[in-house]
XYZ file of C-alpha atoms in Angstrom:
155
model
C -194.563 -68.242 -78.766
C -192.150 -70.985 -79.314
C -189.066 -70.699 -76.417
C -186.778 -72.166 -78.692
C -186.087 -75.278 -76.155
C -186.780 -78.787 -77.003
C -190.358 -79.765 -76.582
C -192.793 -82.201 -78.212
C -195.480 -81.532 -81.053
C -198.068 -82.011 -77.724
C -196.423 -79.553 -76.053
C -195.990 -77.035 -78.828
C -200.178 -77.824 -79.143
C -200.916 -77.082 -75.645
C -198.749 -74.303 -75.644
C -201.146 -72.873 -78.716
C -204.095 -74.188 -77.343
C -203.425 -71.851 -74.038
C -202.593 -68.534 -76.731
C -206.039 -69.420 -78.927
C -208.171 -69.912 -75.391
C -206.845 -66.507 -74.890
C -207.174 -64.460 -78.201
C -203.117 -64.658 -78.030
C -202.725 -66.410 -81.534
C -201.584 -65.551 -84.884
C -203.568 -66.788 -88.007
C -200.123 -69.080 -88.697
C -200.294 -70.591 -84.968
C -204.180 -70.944 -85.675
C -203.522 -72.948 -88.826
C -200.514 -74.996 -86.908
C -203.262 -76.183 -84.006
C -205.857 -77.210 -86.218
C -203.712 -79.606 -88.130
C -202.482 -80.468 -84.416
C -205.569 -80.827 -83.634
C -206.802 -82.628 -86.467
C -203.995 -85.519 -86.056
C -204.511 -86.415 -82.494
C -208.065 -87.071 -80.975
C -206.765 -86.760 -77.541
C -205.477 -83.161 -78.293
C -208.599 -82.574 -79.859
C -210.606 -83.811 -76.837
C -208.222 -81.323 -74.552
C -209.316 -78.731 -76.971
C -212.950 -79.079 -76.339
C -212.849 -79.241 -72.759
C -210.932 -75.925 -72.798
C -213.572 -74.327 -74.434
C -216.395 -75.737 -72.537
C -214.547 -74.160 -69.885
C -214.004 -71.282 -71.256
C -217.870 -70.703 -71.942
C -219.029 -71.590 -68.607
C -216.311 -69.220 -66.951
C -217.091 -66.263 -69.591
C -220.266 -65.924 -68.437
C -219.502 -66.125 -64.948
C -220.015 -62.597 -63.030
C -219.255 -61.400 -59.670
C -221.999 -60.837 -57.094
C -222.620 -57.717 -55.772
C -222.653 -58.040 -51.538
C -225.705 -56.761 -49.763
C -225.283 -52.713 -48.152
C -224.958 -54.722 -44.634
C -221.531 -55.960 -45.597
C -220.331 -53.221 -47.138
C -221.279 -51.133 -43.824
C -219.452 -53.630 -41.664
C -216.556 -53.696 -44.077
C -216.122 -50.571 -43.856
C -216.286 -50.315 -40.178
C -213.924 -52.922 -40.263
C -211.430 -50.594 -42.133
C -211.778 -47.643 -39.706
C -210.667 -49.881 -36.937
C -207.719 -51.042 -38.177
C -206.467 -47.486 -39.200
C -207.401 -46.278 -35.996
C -205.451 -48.675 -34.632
C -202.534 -49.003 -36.336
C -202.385 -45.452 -36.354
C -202.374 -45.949 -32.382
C -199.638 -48.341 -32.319
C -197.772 -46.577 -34.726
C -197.755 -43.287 -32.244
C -197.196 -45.633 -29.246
C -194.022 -46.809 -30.973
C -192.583 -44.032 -32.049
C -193.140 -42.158 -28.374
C -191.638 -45.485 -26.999
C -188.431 -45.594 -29.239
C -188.047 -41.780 -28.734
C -188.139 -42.492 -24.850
C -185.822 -45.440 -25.131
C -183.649 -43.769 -27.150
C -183.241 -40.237 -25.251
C -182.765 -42.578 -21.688
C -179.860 -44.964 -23.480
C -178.288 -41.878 -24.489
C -178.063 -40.319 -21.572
C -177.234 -43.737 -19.896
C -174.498 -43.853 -21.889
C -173.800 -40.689 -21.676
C -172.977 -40.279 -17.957
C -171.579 -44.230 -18.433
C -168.543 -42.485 -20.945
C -168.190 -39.557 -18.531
C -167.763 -41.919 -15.191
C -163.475 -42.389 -15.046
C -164.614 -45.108 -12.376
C -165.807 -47.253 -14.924
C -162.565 -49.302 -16.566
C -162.405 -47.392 -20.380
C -163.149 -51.183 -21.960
C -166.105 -51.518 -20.123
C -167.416 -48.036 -21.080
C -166.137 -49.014 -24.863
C -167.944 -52.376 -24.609
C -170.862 -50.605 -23.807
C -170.988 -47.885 -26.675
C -169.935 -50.784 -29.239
C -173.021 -52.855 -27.648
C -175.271 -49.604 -28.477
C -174.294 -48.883 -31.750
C -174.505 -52.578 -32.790
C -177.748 -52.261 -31.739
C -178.720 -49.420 -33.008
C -177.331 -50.988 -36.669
C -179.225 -53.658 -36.165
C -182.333 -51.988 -35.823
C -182.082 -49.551 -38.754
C -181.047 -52.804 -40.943
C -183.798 -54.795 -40.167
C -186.466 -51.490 -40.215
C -184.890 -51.231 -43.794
C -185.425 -54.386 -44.658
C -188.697 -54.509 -43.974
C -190.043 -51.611 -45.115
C -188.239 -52.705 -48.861
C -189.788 -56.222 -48.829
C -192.944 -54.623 -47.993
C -192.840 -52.725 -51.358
C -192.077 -55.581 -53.063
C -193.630 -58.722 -51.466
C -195.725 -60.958 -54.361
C -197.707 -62.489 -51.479
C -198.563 -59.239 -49.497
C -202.370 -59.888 -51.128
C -202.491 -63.893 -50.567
C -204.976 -64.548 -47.862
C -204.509 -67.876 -46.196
């Protein structure tokens, strides 16, 4: 429990005070609060409040919504898959279209010898850079997604 830094004895007591509110605490840190506890009436006033707290959250439970929620909930649910799953196939068609015309743009731009050989060079650079930048950001994405610690904080 202790992290070894430098803290105070009323520190070191709130620190125990937080492992004993949670069943966390070892009959030796037990023994170490209540002769914390017993020196310093604030402490000990901290201490009570935490576990009038405690009580009146323990017995706390979650109500159960009414069917009508759950129905629109769920109907809720269906329409975002249904869409997403729409935009996701509207995308896809649309980068495959995008993708097949810039090729062949390019394409026919590399074949044209009218076309001065830095501009047609210019213009494949441009592509791939963009292509590059598309896959790295897609990447990105798709990894922060995964990992994001707010991806369930509602605002």
């Amino acid at each position: 429990m202790d992290s070894g830094g430098t803290s105070s004895p009323r520190d070191r007591a709130r620190q125990l005070m937080m492992a004993a509110v949670d069943d966390e605490i070892t009959p030796e840190e037990r023994d170490e609060l209540e002769a914390a506890l017993a020196g310093d009436a604030a402490l000990r006033d901290e201490w009570d409040a935490f576990m009038r707290l405690r009580e009146v959250t323990g017995g706390m439970t979650v109500r159960r919504p009414p069917p009508e929620i759950w129905e629109s909930y769920w109907e809720g649910v269906y329409r975002r898959f249904e869409r997403g799953l729409g935009w996701v196939l509207a995308s896809v068609g649309a980068i495959v279209i995008a993708t097949w015309g810039t090729w062949e743009w390019v394409s026919q731009l590399m074949a044209d010898v009218e076309t001065p050989i830095l501009v047609r060079w210019s213009v494949l650079a441009m592509c791939a850079g963009l292509v590059i930048l598309f896959v790295s950001v897609v990447r990105e994405r798709w990894f922060m997604s995964r990992s994001d610690p707010y991806r369930d904080v509602l605002r």
